[in-house]
Tab-separated table of C-alpha atoms and ligand atoms in Angstrom:
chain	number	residue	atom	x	y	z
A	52	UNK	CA	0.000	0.000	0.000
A	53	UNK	CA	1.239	3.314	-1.171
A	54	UNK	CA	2.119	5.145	2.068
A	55	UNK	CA	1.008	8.880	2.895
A	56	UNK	CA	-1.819	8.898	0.318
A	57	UNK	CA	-3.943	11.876	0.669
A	58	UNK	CA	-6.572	11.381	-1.377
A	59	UNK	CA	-9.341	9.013	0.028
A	60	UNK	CA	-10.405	6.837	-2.895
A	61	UNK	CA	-14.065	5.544	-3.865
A	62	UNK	CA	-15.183	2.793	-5.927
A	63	UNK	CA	-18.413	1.226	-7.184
A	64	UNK	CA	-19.889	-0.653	-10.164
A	65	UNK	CA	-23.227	-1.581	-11.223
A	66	UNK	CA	-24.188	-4.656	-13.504
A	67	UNK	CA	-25.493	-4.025	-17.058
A	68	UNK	CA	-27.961	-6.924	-16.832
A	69	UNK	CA	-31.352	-4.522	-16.797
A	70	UNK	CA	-31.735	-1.089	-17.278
A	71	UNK	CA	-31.033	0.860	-14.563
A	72	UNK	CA	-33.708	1.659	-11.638
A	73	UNK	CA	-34.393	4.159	-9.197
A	74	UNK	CA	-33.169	1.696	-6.840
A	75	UNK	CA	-29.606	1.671	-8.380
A	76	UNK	CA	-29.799	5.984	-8.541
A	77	UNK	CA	-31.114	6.282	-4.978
A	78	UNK	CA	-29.148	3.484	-3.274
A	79	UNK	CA	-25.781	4.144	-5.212
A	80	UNK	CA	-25.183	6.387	-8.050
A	81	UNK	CA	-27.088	9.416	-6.188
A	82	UNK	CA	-23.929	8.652	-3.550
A	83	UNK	CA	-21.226	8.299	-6.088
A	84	UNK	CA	-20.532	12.245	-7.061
A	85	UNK	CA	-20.776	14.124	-4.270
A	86	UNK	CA	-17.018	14.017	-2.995
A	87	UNK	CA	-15.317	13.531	-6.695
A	88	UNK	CA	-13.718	16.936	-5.631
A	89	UNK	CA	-11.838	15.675	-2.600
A	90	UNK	CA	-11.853	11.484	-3.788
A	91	UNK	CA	-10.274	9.521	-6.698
A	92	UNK	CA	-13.059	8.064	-8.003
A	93	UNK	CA	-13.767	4.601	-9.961
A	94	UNK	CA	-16.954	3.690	-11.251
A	95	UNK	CA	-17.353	1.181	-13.820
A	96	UNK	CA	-20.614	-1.275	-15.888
A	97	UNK	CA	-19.726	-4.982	-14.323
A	98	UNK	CA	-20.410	-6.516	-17.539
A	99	UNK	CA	-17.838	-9.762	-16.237
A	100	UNK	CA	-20.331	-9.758	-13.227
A	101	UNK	CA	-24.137	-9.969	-15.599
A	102	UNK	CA	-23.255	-12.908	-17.470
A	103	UNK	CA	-23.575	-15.135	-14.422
A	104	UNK	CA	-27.053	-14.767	-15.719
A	105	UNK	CA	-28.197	-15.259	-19.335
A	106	UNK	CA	-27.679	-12.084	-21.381
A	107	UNK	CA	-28.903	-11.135	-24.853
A	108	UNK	CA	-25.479	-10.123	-26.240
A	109	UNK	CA	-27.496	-7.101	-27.841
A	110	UNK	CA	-29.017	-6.050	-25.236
A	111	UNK	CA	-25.863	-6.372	-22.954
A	112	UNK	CA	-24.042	-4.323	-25.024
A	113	UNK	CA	-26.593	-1.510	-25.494
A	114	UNK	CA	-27.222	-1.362	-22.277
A	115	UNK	CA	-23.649	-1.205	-21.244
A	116	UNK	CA	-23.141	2.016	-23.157
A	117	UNK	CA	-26.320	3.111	-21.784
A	118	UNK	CA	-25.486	2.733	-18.149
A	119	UNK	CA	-22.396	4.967	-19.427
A	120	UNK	CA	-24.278	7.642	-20.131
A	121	UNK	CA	-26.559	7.308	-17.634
A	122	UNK	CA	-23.279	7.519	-15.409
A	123	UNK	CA	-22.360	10.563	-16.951
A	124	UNK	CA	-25.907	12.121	-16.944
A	125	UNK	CA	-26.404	11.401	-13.114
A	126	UNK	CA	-23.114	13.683	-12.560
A	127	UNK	CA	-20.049	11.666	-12.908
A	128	UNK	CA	-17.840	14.586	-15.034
A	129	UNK	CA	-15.207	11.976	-16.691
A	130	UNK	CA	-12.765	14.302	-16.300
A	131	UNK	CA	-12.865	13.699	-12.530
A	132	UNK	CA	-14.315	10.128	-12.127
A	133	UNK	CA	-13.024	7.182	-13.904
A	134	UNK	CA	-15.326	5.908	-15.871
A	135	UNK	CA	-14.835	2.460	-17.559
A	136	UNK	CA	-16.333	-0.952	-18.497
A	137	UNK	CA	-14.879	-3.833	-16.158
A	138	UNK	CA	-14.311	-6.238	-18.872
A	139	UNK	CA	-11.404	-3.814	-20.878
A	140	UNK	CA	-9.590	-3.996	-18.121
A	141	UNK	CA	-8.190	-7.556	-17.735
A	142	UNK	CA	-6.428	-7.173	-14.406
A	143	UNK	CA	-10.506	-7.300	-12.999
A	144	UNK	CA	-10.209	-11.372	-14.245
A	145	UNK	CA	-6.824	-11.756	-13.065
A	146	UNK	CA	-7.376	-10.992	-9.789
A	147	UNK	CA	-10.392	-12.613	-9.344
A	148	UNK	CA	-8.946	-15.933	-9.985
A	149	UNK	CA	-5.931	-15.182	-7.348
A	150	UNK	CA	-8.917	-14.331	-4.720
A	151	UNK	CA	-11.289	-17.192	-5.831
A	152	UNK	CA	-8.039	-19.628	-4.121
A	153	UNK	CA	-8.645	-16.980	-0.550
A	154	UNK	CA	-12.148	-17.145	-0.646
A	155	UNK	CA	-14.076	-20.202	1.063
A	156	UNK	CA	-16.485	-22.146	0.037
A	157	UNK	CA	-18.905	-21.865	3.108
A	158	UNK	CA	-18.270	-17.669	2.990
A	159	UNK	CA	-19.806	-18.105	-0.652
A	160	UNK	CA	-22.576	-20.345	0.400
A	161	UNK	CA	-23.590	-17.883	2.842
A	162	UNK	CA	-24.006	-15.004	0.085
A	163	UNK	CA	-27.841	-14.182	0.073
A	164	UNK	CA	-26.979	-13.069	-3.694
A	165	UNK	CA	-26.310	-16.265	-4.679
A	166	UNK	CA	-29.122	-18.225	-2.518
A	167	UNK	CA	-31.794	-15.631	-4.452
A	168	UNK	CA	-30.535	-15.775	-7.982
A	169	UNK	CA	-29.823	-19.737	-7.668
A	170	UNK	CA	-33.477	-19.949	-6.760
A	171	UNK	CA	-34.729	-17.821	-9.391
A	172	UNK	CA	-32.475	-19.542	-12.459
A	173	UNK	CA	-32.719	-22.687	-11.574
A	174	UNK	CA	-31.448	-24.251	-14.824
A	175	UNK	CA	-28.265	-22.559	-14.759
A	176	UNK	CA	-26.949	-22.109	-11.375
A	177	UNK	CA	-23.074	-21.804	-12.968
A	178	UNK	CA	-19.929	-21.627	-11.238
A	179	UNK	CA	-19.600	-17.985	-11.577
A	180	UNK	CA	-22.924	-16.892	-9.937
A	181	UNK	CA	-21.033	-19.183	-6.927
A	182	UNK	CA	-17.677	-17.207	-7.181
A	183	UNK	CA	-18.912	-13.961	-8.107
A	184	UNK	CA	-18.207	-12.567	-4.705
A	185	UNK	CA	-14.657	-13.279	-5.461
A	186	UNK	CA	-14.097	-10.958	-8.532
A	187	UNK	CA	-16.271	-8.539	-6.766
A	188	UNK	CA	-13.760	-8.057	-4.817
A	189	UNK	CA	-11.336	-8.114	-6.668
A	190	UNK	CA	-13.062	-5.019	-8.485
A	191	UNK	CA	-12.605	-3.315	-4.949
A	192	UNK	CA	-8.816	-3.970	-3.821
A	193	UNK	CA	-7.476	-3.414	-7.361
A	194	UNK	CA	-8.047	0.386	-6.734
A	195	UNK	CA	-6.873	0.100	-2.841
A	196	UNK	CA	-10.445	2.625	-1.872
A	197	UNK	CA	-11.515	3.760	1.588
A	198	UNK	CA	-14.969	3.662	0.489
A	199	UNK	CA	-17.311	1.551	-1.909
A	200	UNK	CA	-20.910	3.128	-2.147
A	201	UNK	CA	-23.607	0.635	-2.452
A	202	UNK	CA	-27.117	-0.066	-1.753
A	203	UNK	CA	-27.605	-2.183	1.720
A	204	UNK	CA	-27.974	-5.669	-0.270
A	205	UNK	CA	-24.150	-5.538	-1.537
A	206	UNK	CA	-23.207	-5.070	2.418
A	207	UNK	CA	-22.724	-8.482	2.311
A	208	UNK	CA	-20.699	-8.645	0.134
A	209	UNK	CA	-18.328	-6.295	1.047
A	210	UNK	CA	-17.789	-7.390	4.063
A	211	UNK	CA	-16.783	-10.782	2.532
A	212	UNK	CA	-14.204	-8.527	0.783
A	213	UNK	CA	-12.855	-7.090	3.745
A	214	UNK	CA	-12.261	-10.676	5.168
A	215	UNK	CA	-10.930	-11.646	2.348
A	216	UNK	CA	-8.286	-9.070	1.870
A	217	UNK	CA	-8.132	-9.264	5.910
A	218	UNK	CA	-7.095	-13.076	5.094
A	219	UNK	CA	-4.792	-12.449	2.270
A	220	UNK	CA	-2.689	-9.410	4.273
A	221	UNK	CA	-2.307	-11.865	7.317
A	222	UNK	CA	-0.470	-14.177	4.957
A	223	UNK	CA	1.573	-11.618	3.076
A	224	UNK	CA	1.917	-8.321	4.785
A	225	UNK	CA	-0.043	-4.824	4.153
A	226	UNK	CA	-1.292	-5.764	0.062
A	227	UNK	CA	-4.758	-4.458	0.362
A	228	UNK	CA	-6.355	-1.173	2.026
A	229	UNK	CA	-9.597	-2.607	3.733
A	230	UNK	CA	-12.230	-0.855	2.546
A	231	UNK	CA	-15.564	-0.031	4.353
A	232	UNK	CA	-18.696	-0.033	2.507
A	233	UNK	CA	-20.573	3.472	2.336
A	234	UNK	CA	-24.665	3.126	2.290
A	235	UNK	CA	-27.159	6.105	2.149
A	236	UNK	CA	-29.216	6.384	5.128
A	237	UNK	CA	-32.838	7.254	3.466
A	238	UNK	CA	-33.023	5.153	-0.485
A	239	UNK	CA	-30.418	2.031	0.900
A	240	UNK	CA	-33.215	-0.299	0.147
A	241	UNK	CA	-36.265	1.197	-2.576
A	242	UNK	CA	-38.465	-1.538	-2.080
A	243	UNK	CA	-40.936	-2.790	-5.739
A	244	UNK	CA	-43.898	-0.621	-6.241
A	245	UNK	CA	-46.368	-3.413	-6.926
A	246	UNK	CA	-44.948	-6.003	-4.025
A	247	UNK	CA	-43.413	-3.435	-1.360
A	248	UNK	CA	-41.792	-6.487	0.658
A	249	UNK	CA	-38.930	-7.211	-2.503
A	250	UNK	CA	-36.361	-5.470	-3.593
A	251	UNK	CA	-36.847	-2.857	-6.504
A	252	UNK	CA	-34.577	-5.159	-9.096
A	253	UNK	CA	-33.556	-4.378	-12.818
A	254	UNK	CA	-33.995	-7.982	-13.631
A	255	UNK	CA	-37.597	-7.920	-12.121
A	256	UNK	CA	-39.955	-9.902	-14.648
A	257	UNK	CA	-42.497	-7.319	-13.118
A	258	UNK	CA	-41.970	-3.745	-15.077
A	259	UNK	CA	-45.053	-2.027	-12.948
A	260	UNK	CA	-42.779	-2.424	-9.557
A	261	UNK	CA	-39.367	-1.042	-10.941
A	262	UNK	CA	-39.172	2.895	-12.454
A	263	UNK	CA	-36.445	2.761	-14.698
A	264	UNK	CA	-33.821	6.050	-14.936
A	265	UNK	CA	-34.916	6.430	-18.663
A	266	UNK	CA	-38.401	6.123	-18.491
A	267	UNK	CA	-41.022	8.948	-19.751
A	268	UNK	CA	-42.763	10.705	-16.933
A	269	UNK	CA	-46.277	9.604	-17.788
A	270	UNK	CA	-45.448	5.888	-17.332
A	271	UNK	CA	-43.753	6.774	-13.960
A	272	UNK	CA	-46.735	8.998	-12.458
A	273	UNK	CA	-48.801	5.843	-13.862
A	274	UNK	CA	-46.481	3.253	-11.499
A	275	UNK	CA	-46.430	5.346	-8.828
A	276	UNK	CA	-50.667	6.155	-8.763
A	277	UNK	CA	-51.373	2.139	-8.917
A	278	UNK	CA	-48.217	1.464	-6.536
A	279	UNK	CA	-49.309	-0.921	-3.889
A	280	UNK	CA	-50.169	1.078	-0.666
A	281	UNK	CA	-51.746	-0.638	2.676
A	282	UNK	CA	-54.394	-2.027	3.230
A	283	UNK	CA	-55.292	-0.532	6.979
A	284	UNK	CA	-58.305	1.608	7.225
A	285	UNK	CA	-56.274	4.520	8.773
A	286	UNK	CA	-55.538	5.116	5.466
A	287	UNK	CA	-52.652	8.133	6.635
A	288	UNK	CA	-48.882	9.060	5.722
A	289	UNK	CA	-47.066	7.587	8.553
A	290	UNK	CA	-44.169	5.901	8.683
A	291	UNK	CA	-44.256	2.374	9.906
A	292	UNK	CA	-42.029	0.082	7.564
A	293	UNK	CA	-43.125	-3.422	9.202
A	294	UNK	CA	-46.708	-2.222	9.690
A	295	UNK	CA	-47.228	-0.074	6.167
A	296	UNK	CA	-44.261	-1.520	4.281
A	297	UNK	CA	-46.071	0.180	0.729
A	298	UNK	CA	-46.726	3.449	2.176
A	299	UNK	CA	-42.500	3.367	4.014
A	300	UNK	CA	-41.225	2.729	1.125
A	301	UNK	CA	-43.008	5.536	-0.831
A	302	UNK	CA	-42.082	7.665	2.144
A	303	UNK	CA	-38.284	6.943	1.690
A	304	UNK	CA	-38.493	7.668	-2.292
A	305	UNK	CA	-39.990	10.916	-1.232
A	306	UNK	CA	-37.336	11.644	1.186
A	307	UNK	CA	-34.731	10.823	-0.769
A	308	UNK	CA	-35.593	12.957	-3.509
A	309	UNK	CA	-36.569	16.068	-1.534
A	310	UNK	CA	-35.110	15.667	0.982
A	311	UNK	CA	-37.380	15.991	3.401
A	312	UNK	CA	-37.695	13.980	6.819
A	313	UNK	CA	-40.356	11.455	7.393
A	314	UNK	CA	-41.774	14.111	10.563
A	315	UNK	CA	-41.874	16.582	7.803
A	316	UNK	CA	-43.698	14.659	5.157
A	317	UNK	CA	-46.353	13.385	7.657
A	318	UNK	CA	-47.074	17.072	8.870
A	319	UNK	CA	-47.229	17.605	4.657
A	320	UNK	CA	-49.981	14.824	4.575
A	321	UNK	CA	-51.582	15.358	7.631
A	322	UNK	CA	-55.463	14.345	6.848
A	323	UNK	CA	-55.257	14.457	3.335
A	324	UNK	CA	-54.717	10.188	2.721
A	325	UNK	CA	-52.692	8.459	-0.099
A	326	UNK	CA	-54.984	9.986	-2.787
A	327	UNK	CA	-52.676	12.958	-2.447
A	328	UNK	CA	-49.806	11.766	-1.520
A	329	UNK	CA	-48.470	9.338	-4.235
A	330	UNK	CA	-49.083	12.241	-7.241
A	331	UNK	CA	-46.794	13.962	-4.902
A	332	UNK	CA	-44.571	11.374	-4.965
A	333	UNK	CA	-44.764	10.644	-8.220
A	334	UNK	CA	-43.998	14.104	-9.088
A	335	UNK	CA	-40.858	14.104	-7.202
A	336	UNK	CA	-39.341	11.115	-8.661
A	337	UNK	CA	-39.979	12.774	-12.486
A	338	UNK	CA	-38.338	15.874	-11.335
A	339	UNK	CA	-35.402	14.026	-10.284
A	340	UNK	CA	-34.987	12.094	-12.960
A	341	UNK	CA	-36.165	14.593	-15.917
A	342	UNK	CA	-32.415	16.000	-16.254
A	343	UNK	CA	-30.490	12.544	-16.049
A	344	UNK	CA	-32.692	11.051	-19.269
A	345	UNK	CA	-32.675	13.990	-20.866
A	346	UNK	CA	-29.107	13.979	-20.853
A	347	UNK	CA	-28.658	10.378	-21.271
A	348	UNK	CA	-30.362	10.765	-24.318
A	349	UNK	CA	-28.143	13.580	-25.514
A	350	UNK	CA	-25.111	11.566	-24.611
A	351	UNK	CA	-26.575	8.405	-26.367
A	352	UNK	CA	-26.827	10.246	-29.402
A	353	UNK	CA	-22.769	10.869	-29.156
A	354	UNK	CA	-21.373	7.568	-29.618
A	355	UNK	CA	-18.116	8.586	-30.404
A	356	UNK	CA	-17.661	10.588	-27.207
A	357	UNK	CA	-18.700	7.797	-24.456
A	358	UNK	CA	-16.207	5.650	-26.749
A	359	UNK	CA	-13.779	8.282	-25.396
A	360	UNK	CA	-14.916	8.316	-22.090
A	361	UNK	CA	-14.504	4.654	-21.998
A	362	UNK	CA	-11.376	4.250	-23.497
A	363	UNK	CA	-9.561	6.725	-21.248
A	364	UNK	CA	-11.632	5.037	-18.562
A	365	UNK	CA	-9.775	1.529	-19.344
A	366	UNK	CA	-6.349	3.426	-19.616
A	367	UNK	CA	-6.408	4.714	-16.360
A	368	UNK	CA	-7.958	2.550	-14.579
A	369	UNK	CA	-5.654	-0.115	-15.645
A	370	UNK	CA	-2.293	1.587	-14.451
A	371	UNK	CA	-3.609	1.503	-10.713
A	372	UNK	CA	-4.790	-2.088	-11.664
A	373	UNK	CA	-1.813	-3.350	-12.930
A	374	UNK	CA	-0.525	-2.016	-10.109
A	375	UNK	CA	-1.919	-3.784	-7.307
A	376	UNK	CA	-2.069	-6.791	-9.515
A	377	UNK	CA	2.263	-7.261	-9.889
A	378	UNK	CA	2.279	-6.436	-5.767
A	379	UNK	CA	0.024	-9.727	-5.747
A	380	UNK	CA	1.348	-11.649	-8.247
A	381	UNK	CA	5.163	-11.155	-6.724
A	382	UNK	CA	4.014	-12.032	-2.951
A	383	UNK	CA	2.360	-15.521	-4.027
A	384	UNK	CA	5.205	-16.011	-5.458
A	385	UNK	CA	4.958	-16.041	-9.475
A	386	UNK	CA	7.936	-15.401	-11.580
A	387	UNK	CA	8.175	-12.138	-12.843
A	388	UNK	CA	7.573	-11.437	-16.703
B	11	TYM	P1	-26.325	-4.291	-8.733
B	11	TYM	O1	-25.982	-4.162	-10.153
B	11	TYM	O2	-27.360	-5.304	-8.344
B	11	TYM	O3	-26.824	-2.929	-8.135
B	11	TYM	C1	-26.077	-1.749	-8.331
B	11	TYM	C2	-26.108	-0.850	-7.121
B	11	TYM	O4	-27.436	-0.394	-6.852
B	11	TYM	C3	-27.829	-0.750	-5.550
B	11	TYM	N1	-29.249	-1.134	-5.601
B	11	TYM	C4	-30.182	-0.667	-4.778
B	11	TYM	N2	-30.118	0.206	-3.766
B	11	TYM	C5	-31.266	0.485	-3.120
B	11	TYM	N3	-32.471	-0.076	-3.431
B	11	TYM	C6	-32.564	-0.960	-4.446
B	11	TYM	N4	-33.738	-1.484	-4.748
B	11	TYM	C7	-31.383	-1.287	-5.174
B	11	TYM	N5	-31.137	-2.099	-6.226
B	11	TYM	C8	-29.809	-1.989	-6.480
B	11	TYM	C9	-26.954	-1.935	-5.171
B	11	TYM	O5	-26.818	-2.089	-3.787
B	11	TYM	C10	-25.658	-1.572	-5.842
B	11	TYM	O6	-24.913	-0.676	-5.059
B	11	TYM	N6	-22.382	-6.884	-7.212
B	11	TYM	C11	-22.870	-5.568	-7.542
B	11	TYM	C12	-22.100	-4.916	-8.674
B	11	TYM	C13	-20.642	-4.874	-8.425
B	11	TYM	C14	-19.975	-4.027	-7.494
B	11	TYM	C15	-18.588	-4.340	-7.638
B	11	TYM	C16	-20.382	-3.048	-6.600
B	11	TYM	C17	-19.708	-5.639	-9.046
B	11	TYM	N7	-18.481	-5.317	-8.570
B	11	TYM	C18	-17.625	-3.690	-6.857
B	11	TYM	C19	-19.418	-2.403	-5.826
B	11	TYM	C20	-18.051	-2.727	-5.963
B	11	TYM	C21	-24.326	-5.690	-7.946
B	11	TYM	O7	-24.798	-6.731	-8.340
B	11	TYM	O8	-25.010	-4.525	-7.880
């Protein structure tokens, strides 16, 4: 580790493998600009990570430029984040294979990732949806960050990262910073419109429980009026997540985009019922997400520059890789090139 750094680094990646939701903005990207003045940042599409479920290669690679410019739209300047796609930068692979041999078994049976996905594709639960945790982190120590940014259901695995590069320093000596995970506190966990109890999820078969980044405003205020609410006869805007998991959730969207505390937006709603209050909501979401599509869609119309932004992306990001990657490589014990 390089000693008297003094710039704290963040990382964080997303998987191409649906477009991205309001879940990814609010529990991660939202998080992921706000200190690229004082951090090195790394953000990068985990295309490696979405094939451990079926892809359409079309659709993987559209979407892959997409979440680029989504990226870009949400606030990442490329001149001050690194922005790049995992799989042009081969150190990602390499490392993941050295960390798959300090990663056990039982710590990747225990993943809740892998449990859910296994019991939703069935036919194809594949080795890598098994050691996916392992090139996960390797994503993270490559760039030796403080922080990663994530929603609360990657805290898992994080902290399997942390043991793991906890593990591999005990053999060898200070090789990886540990990093500590970084989660919002109000949009950590934007539950599905039409079944409040799941996770919002870009691979939901449901599209009327997800809002999508790059959706058009009158299918959002649509999901949000027939969002599932409770079904007590109070009927008011209070927050109770076990009791009135709908109406919570729509609470924390609403907080999270205007920032305004749950006291707050009960006082707001104070006799006047759900009828009013998920237009509101509704209208707070499109607000927030008007600029990012409209500039998505400028970006996506610029092919040429996000092949810019990517390529640069790669270059850089690849120098701190290959980096890390030699310190590894030399303390295992391979033979030098
Ligand atoms: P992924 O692609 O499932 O999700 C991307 C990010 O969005 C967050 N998120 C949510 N947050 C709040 N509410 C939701 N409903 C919601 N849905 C998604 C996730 O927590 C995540 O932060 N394994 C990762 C991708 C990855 C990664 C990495 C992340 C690969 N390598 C290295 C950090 C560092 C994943 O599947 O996230």
């Amino acid at each position: 580790m390089e000693e008297n750094k003094k710039r704290k680094v963040m990382l964080s990646g997303i998987q191409p493998s649906g477009d991205l939701t309001l879940g990814s903005y609010l529990g991660a990207i939202k998080n992921w600009g706000a200190r690229a003045d004082e951090f090195d940042c790394y953000y990068f599409m985990a295309d490696l990570h979405s094939i451990t479920v079926r892809q359409t290669p079309a659709d993987l690679r559209r979407r892959t430029l997409e979440q680029l410019a989504q990226y870009i739209a949400c606030g990442l300047d490329p001149e001050k984040n690194t922005l790049f796609i995992q799989s042009h930068v081969p150190e990602h692979t390499q490392l993941g294979w050295v960390l798959n041999c300090y990663t056990m078994f039982g710590e990747l049976s225990r993943m809740t990732q892998f449990k859910d996905k296994s019991a939703k594709n069935a036919e194809n639960i594949n080795g890598g949806l098994f050691t996916y945790p392992a090139l996960m982190a390797a994503d993270i120590l490559l760039y030796q960050p403080d922080y990663v940014p994530v929603g609360d259901d990657q805290k898992q695995h994080v902290e399997l990262c942390r043991d793991v590069a906890m593990r591999f320093n005990n053999i060898y000596g200070d090789v990886f910073r540990i990093p500590e995970p970084y989660i919002p506190k109000v949009g950590a966990r934007v539950m599905s419109l039409s079944a409040p109890t799941s996770k919002m999820s870009k691979s939901d078969k449901d599209p009327n429980g997800c809002v999508y980044l790059l959706e058009a405003p009158e299918v959002i205020a649509r999901k949000f009026k027939r969002a599932v609410t409770d079904s007590d006869t109070e009927r008011c805007v209070r927050y109770a997540p076990e009791e009135k998991p709908g109406v919570a959730n729509l609470m924390s969207i609403y907080s999270a985009c205007t920032g305004k505390a749950y006291a707050e937006i009960e006082a707001e709603f104070d006799g006047r019922g759900y009828g009013a209050f998920k237009p509101a909501v509704a209208d707070a979401v499109v607000e927030t997400l008007r600029p990012i599509r409209e500039e998505s869609e400028r970006l996506l119309r610029d092919k040429g520059y996000l092949e810019q932004v990517y390529r640069a992306g790669a270059e850089k990001a690849s120098a701190i890789a290959g980096k890390t990657l030699r310190k590894v490589y030399k303390k295992v014990g391979f033979v030098a090139k």
